[in-house]
Amino acid sequence: MLDSKISRRSFIKASTATAVLATAGTASFNEWSNQYVKASESTEIKEIPSTCNGCSSKCGIIGHVKNGRLWKLSGHPDHPYSKGKLCARGHGYATLVYSQDRITEPLKRVGEGKFEPISWEQAYKEIAERLNKIIEEHGPRAISLTEDPRATGKFYSPRFIQALGSPNYYTHHVVCSNSRDAGFLHTLGTTATSADISSSKYIMFIGRSYGDAIRPSSVQSLAEAKDSGAKIVIVDPRLNNTGNLATEWLAIRPGTDLALVLAMSHVLVKENLHDIEFLNNYSIGFEEYANELDKYTPVWAEELTGISADVITRIAIDMGKAKPKSLIEQSWRGAFGCNYENSTETGRAVALFNAMLGNLQQKGGSIFGGKPKLGNLDSKKHPNPQEPDFKKAGYEEFPLAYYNNGVATIVAKEAMEGKMKAAIFYHSNAALGYGNPKYMKEALSKLDLVVAIDVQMSETALLADYILPDVSYIERDELIEELSGKTPGIALRQKIVDKVHPKTKPIDVIYKELAEACGVGQYFNFTLDELNEAMLAPTGVTYKELRKKGTIMFPDKAIELGVMPELKTPSKKVEFYSDKFKEAGFSPVVKWVEPKVSPKQDSFRLITGKQAIHSHTQTANIPILMQITKDYDLERIWMNPARARELGIKDGDLVEVKSSEATSTVHVKVTEKVHPEAIFVPSHYGITSNYQKTAKGVGFGYMEHVPFDFEAWSGSGNIQEVIVKVRKVKG
Amino acid sequence: MNTNIDQGQAVSQLLYIMADLYKYPDIEIWEDISSYRLFNELKVCESIITEADSLIEITELPKDLQYLQEIYLESLGGKVLPVESIYKEWTADRICHLPFARSKGYLFGDSALHIHYILEKFDIEIPEEYRNMPDHISILLELLGYFISHGNKELAFQFLADHFDWLGDFEDRLREQSGNQFYLQVTRYLEYILDTLKRLPANK
């Protein structure tokens, strides 16, 4: 009857038996819904333990599945981070699995912002050809891989790039905790301690906010400490959401946290409140540091920080008296993770202040967590890639940065210089979040090959030559996650529901298949399950048991408080004097370092931070989370009333924010909760990807105003070394 | 809806053609579109169904296959997925604890589960990539066409009433898209055809 060829593409395939059709009644939507959905209390509900991906904490969750769909999420009761609770982000981000904005199949760039579907086989083939060509022409140093690591990525990503002969593996820490990590690493031998908050009597947070970067158990511990009478001091230019639990807020002038810690250290020495016995037994170079501290008086610090000398002295004395159950919380990004030119030195000073309190490995103090002893693959059956005989790009410039994480933005810099030719990004929106987006875009456009592996069309994916679709965390199994802490443990992310988009693949499969296409498949001759079995072998826990429980703790392996471990520093002790710093051309003892820029009378420092409902920019496109932003105008910048008055700005006005890098317009929240010299903007907004319909157009991107830069010590992004001017646009 | 063979076949054929228009375009369908063969066939089918002439024309033809594929990817391939679940409350399960349970905008809602139920009941298979998106418009149209061609009038009408009441919202979303209006016109035409089917005397 018809000439066109439409029947050849028919989706449905009916069997011959199908021709006998049932009556409509049994198949109508209402009838079915009444029978299977509305009256389905008796339907079986499966509970699958897994881990969240709403932020980097990876709290334990239980996924409840009904009719093959996710039906409910709850916090895993045994997991030390969730303790049976789950935050708003955790609930919200899970909607990703059924989001209409996922990347559903491999895509290849065919023009500016234009992509066409490509088969996995063809994508692998083309990527492998291009990678191998770049390696042949420029050497393996010209390729790189960057990620915001999760358990599977931590193992597979460095292994993949190493299999190709390159050490260039990088993480997001360049805009997270690179400075803190470097400061702690060369002082305490670890990039981070944890804190025994619930037993502490005096806790200081510098820029860190448990109330905004929620890990349910952290908030719970802090509440316990408060109930036990602990003093809780927030040092932050803005009053963050931990304020509800705080006894005191010090609205410090941004960029001067180092001065505060140096002055408090000065007071400890002057008042003889430092733990001399601890320092004698477990540290080197204290005398040199004490000499340096001599000049950092509270009066000196008052001028820099805006916090009165009396307050600095009082708090330092109180902390000294409460020792060892007093501490400065170690933070992640906080105020010294990657923020200012003096952040590494602030990190070092914080670690040293805690050492002066003698709180290391003490109840109520700073803790070196224990780790579970896990196994590995049999290297005879599963050979490891050879370690490259050269260091990763960025090491020469930033030898103090934690080598495993590297300095991720060196990839962009070297792309600009023509040295880097290929970049793979997994679970990473580097183009928007790691450095100035204009710079990042130009840098990525200079590369011969960019591959993005992601679940959604991020700004980085939009700049990629190939986009490989990852499954969501609700749809995949992962490698076993180590849980370090007072009590070590393990957790497993498991597939809760079948993948919604069949052409998406989990990262372990992507790496294995891409490695095979690249000719290095021999380094991935195992399955994820085999690897997990190998890791579990020494623990005595079976894979079946772990799958059933999701989280297993090892109380018999708990660390012993009061027993100081041997540190992994060159001297095996706390290093108040660091030869490593000296070798790198920096002062071996901590000294005051000025921030790189300072606001004038007519300008502000732009600062950023988290809100409790979002995680970086990864949750911005989640409708139920973004709706909270919209309902409460959370995308607004914060301005102090005194400065607002001077500028004729009222609460809710539309203003223009102008820096050396960009101009943005946004509404203002006028509030006493921010330091007069600072403008606070939450870090979750300013999405530009057209594919993220919910997120696009809300607020502005903080990083657009941040000049592309490296902190001299650790290579961090100096993300709060930004000066802006603000003017009213519309009342 | 008249169930005589000619009209039933015509309706089914028309629905199959429409179903094909919502799939990723390949060279063969482009040849059918660009030669107007496909639209002529639609008109032939339409004339068998109803004497009234459609006032809705599909005039915004893309210039070539590549452009058609581009506009598909810009709309139906991602930003405006033609999937029923997205346009309806996710579940009527009042004890579902998910925060978006009563929201629109998500895949694999109740309508998808219902299609799963129907597929299973009638032993009908669909491609693997649509396993969790079985309420994609192409599958819905093919199922409707199949029910009509196999003469189960009651079931077909019930299916038509149950699974095509979201097209207005879908059309609104397409209208928000800038650029070529091809898929918007296709959808308006589909709505006209489905309305016509609902109004046919045999459907009363």
XYZ file of C-alpha atoms in Angstrom, chain A residues 303-607:
305
model
C 45.813 45.127 62.800
C 45.839 42.470 60.103
C 42.864 40.354 61.119
C 40.530 42.935 62.627
C 40.158 40.652 65.664
C 41.104 42.364 68.887
C 44.326 41.360 70.603
C 42.350 40.611 73.741
C 40.125 38.129 71.966
C 43.097 36.437 70.294
C 44.873 36.181 73.641
C 41.799 34.939 75.480
C 41.031 32.216 72.966
C 44.652 31.039 72.736
C 44.898 30.857 76.532
C 41.596 29.000 76.800
C 42.664 26.540 74.114
C 46.005 26.107 75.838
C 44.273 25.392 79.129
C 41.884 22.922 77.525
C 44.693 21.004 75.812
C 44.946 18.301 74.695
C 41.163 18.349 74.283
C 41.307 21.449 72.124
C 42.031 21.791 68.422
C 41.810 23.748 65.234
C 39.749 21.531 62.956
C 41.858 20.448 59.989
C 39.368 21.550 57.326
C 39.206 20.637 53.635
C 38.911 23.695 51.452
C 37.765 25.907 54.322
C 39.842 29.071 54.460
C 43.199 27.557 53.611
C 42.611 24.674 51.214
C 43.351 26.653 48.067
C 42.227 30.186 48.799
C 45.114 32.580 49.266
C 48.786 32.947 48.515
C 49.441 32.187 52.205
C 47.210 29.086 52.400
C 49.930 26.425 52.477
C 51.648 28.328 55.261
C 48.306 28.618 57.079
C 47.878 24.866 56.758
C 51.322 24.345 58.182
C 50.650 26.777 61.050
C 47.368 25.032 61.894
C 49.061 21.613 62.003
C 51.802 23.069 64.204
C 49.322 24.794 66.525
C 47.634 21.439 67.111
C 51.063 19.916 67.789
C 51.798 22.691 70.282
C 48.592 21.715 72.074
C 49.952 18.173 72.213
C 46.596 17.002 70.892
C 47.911 14.595 68.260
C 46.341 11.167 68.730
C 44.747 12.326 71.957
C 41.124 12.074 73.027
C 39.407 15.286 71.967
C 42.296 16.179 69.677
C 43.641 15.610 66.174
C 43.649 12.038 65.012
C 45.777 10.036 62.597
C 43.123 7.592 61.478
C 43.682 3.884 61.103
C 43.183 2.303 57.697
C 41.954 -1.198 56.927
C 44.596 -3.557 55.572
C 43.351 -4.527 52.136
C 44.867 -6.825 49.560
C 45.707 -6.299 45.909
C 45.748 -8.196 42.657
C 48.316 -10.898 42.127
C 50.848 -8.996 40.042
C 52.016 -12.177 38.320
C 48.581 -12.764 36.861
C 47.697 -9.113 36.547
C 50.841 -7.138 35.755
C 51.085 -3.562 36.933
C 52.001 -0.932 34.381
C 55.598 0.154 34.593
C 56.185 3.300 36.628
C 57.202 6.110 34.241
C 60.801 7.211 34.684
C 59.884 10.881 34.809
C 57.750 12.958 37.161
C 54.316 14.279 36.340
C 53.925 17.736 34.822
C 53.846 20.345 37.569
C 56.179 18.520 39.931
C 59.158 20.622 39.003
C 57.267 23.872 39.612
C 55.466 22.674 42.748
C 57.522 20.000 44.486
C 55.690 20.572 47.780
C 52.276 19.659 46.337
C 51.023 16.204 47.300
C 52.393 14.186 44.400
C 49.542 11.683 44.131
C 47.030 14.444 43.470
C 49.307 16.787 41.509
C 48.434 20.272 40.320
C 45.583 19.711 37.884
C 45.586 23.163 36.326
C 49.100 22.581 35.029
C 47.325 20.696 32.226
C 45.676 23.937 31.088
C 48.874 25.944 31.426
C 50.854 23.411 29.415
C 48.084 23.227 26.836
C 48.470 26.967 26.361
C 52.212 26.469 25.991
C 51.736 23.672 23.464
C 53.338 21.048 25.694
C 50.185 19.166 26.700
C 48.290 17.614 23.812
C 45.590 15.414 25.276
C 43.413 15.514 28.370
C 40.908 13.014 29.678
C 38.456 14.236 32.308
C 36.464 11.779 34.370
C 33.809 12.970 36.830
C 35.336 16.410 36.619
C 34.029 19.744 35.433
C 37.475 21.288 35.247
C 36.503 23.842 32.599
C 34.071 25.555 34.953
C 35.415 24.745 38.375
C 39.199 24.385 38.364
C 40.333 27.684 36.923
C 39.098 30.767 35.139
C 36.572 29.375 32.597
C 37.735 31.689 29.809
C 41.312 30.514 30.289
C 40.283 26.884 30.639
C 38.180 27.025 27.484
C 41.014 28.514 25.465
C 43.462 25.987 26.903
C 41.245 23.002 26.164
C 40.632 24.260 22.648
C 44.381 24.091 22.022
C 44.566 20.407 22.862
C 44.597 17.818 20.087
C 42.277 15.570 22.056
C 39.844 16.110 24.920
C 37.753 13.233 26.265
C 35.078 13.748 28.914
C 33.522 10.871 30.825
C 30.480 12.085 32.696
C 26.799 11.624 33.470
C 25.684 15.078 32.412
C 26.618 17.589 29.746
C 29.004 19.718 31.765
C 30.930 22.696 30.461
C 33.951 20.395 30.190
C 31.982 17.836 28.187
C 30.917 20.604 25.821
C 34.593 21.283 25.064
C 35.418 17.619 24.507
C 36.080 15.839 21.226
C 34.475 12.697 22.598
C 31.975 12.292 25.423
C 31.629 8.881 27.009
C 28.503 8.383 29.121
C 29.038 7.067 32.625
C 26.249 5.325 34.509
C 25.023 7.124 37.604
C 26.204 6.027 41.030
C 22.794 4.471 41.671
C 23.348 2.140 38.727
C 26.863 0.840 39.309
C 29.087 -1.326 41.440
C 32.349 0.220 42.542
C 35.617 -0.674 44.109
C 35.705 -1.125 47.877
C 36.070 2.172 49.699
C 38.533 2.369 52.586
C 37.177 4.140 55.645
C 39.907 5.538 57.827
C 39.303 6.919 61.289
C 39.455 5.971 64.924
C 37.857 2.714 63.814
C 38.774 1.633 60.273
C 36.257 0.013 57.982
C 35.176 -0.640 54.424
C 32.138 0.325 52.372
C 30.856 -0.763 49.004
C 28.921 1.191 46.427
C 26.520 -1.188 44.721
C 24.102 -1.065 41.862
C 20.701 -0.255 43.363
C 18.682 -0.272 40.144
C 19.362 -1.391 36.572
C 20.798 1.291 34.382
C 18.158 3.485 32.808
C 20.153 4.165 29.651
C 21.566 0.926 28.280
C 24.303 2.655 26.269
C 25.912 4.086 29.403
C 28.776 2.149 30.987
C 30.525 2.097 34.359
C 34.018 3.528 34.499
C 35.822 0.240 35.157
C 34.399 -1.130 31.907
C 35.202 2.066 30.012
C 38.841 2.007 31.120
C 39.208 -1.699 30.377
C 37.750 -1.403 26.877
C 39.600 1.801 26.062
C 42.842 0.245 27.306
C 42.252 -2.709 24.996
C 41.689 -0.338 22.078
C 44.919 1.482 23.005
C 46.828 -1.813 23.024
C 47.409 -1.916 26.785
C 44.562 -4.209 27.745
C 46.962 -6.552 29.542
C 46.917 -4.157 32.508
C 43.170 -4.542 32.861
C 42.830 -8.315 32.567
C 40.537 -8.567 35.595
C 36.999 -7.674 36.518
C 35.859 -5.286 39.202
C 34.572 -8.245 41.201
C 37.947 -10.007 40.984
C 39.667 -6.873 42.184
C 37.238 -6.486 45.075
C 37.746 -10.120 46.044
C 41.510 -9.558 46.063
C 41.166 -6.460 48.208
C 38.988 -8.290 50.706
C 41.234 -11.338 51.008
C 43.255 -10.217 54.084
C 40.204 -8.934 55.972
C 38.420 -12.232 56.500
C 35.242 -10.649 55.133
C 33.614 -12.358 52.158
C 32.410 -10.402 49.158
C 28.951 -11.821 49.706
C 28.949 -10.549 53.272
C 30.111 -7.104 52.218
C 27.466 -6.969 49.493
C 24.844 -7.819 52.088
C 25.989 -5.333 54.726
C 27.430 -2.573 52.529
C 29.530 -1.189 55.378
C 31.705 -3.225 57.708
C 33.780 -1.684 60.486
C 36.738 -3.299 62.227
C 36.493 -2.317 65.911
C 39.317 -4.709 66.797
C 41.603 -2.606 64.590
C 40.686 0.703 66.240
C 43.581 3.038 66.913
C 44.819 3.484 70.427
C 44.410 7.057 71.614
C 47.312 8.394 73.634
C 49.858 6.483 71.587
C 51.685 8.709 69.129
C 52.445 6.904 65.862
C 55.698 7.306 63.958
C 55.101 10.058 61.433
C 55.834 9.834 57.729
C 57.912 13.006 57.663
C 61.642 12.790 56.837
C 62.459 13.065 60.570
C 59.493 10.824 61.527
C 58.447 13.656 63.859
C 56.420 16.843 63.672
C 58.517 19.246 61.612
C 58.475 22.825 62.859
C 61.490 23.251 60.628
C 61.191 21.709 57.178
C 64.171 20.939 54.993
C 61.686 20.081 52.242
C 60.444 23.651 52.253
C 64.002 24.926 52.286
C 64.957 22.700 49.338
C 61.948 24.034 47.445
C 63.172 27.590 48.017
C 60.795 28.543 50.815
C 61.296 29.429 54.435
C 61.850 26.256 56.478
C 59.776 27.740 59.325
C 56.365 29.300 58.903
C 56.411 33.054 58.439
C 53.694 35.569 57.786
C 52.874 35.832 54.083
C 50.733 38.646 52.735
C 47.734 37.750 50.594
C 48.380 38.499 46.935
C 45.746 41.207 46.573
C 43.963 43.543 48.975
C 40.727 45.457 48.508
C 40.754 49.251 48.604
C 38.104 51.525 50.085
C 35.968 51.223 46.947
C 36.383 47.511 46.340
C 35.826 44.125 47.963
C 37.478 40.744 48.173
C 35.259 38.108 46.540
C 34.964 35.029 48.724
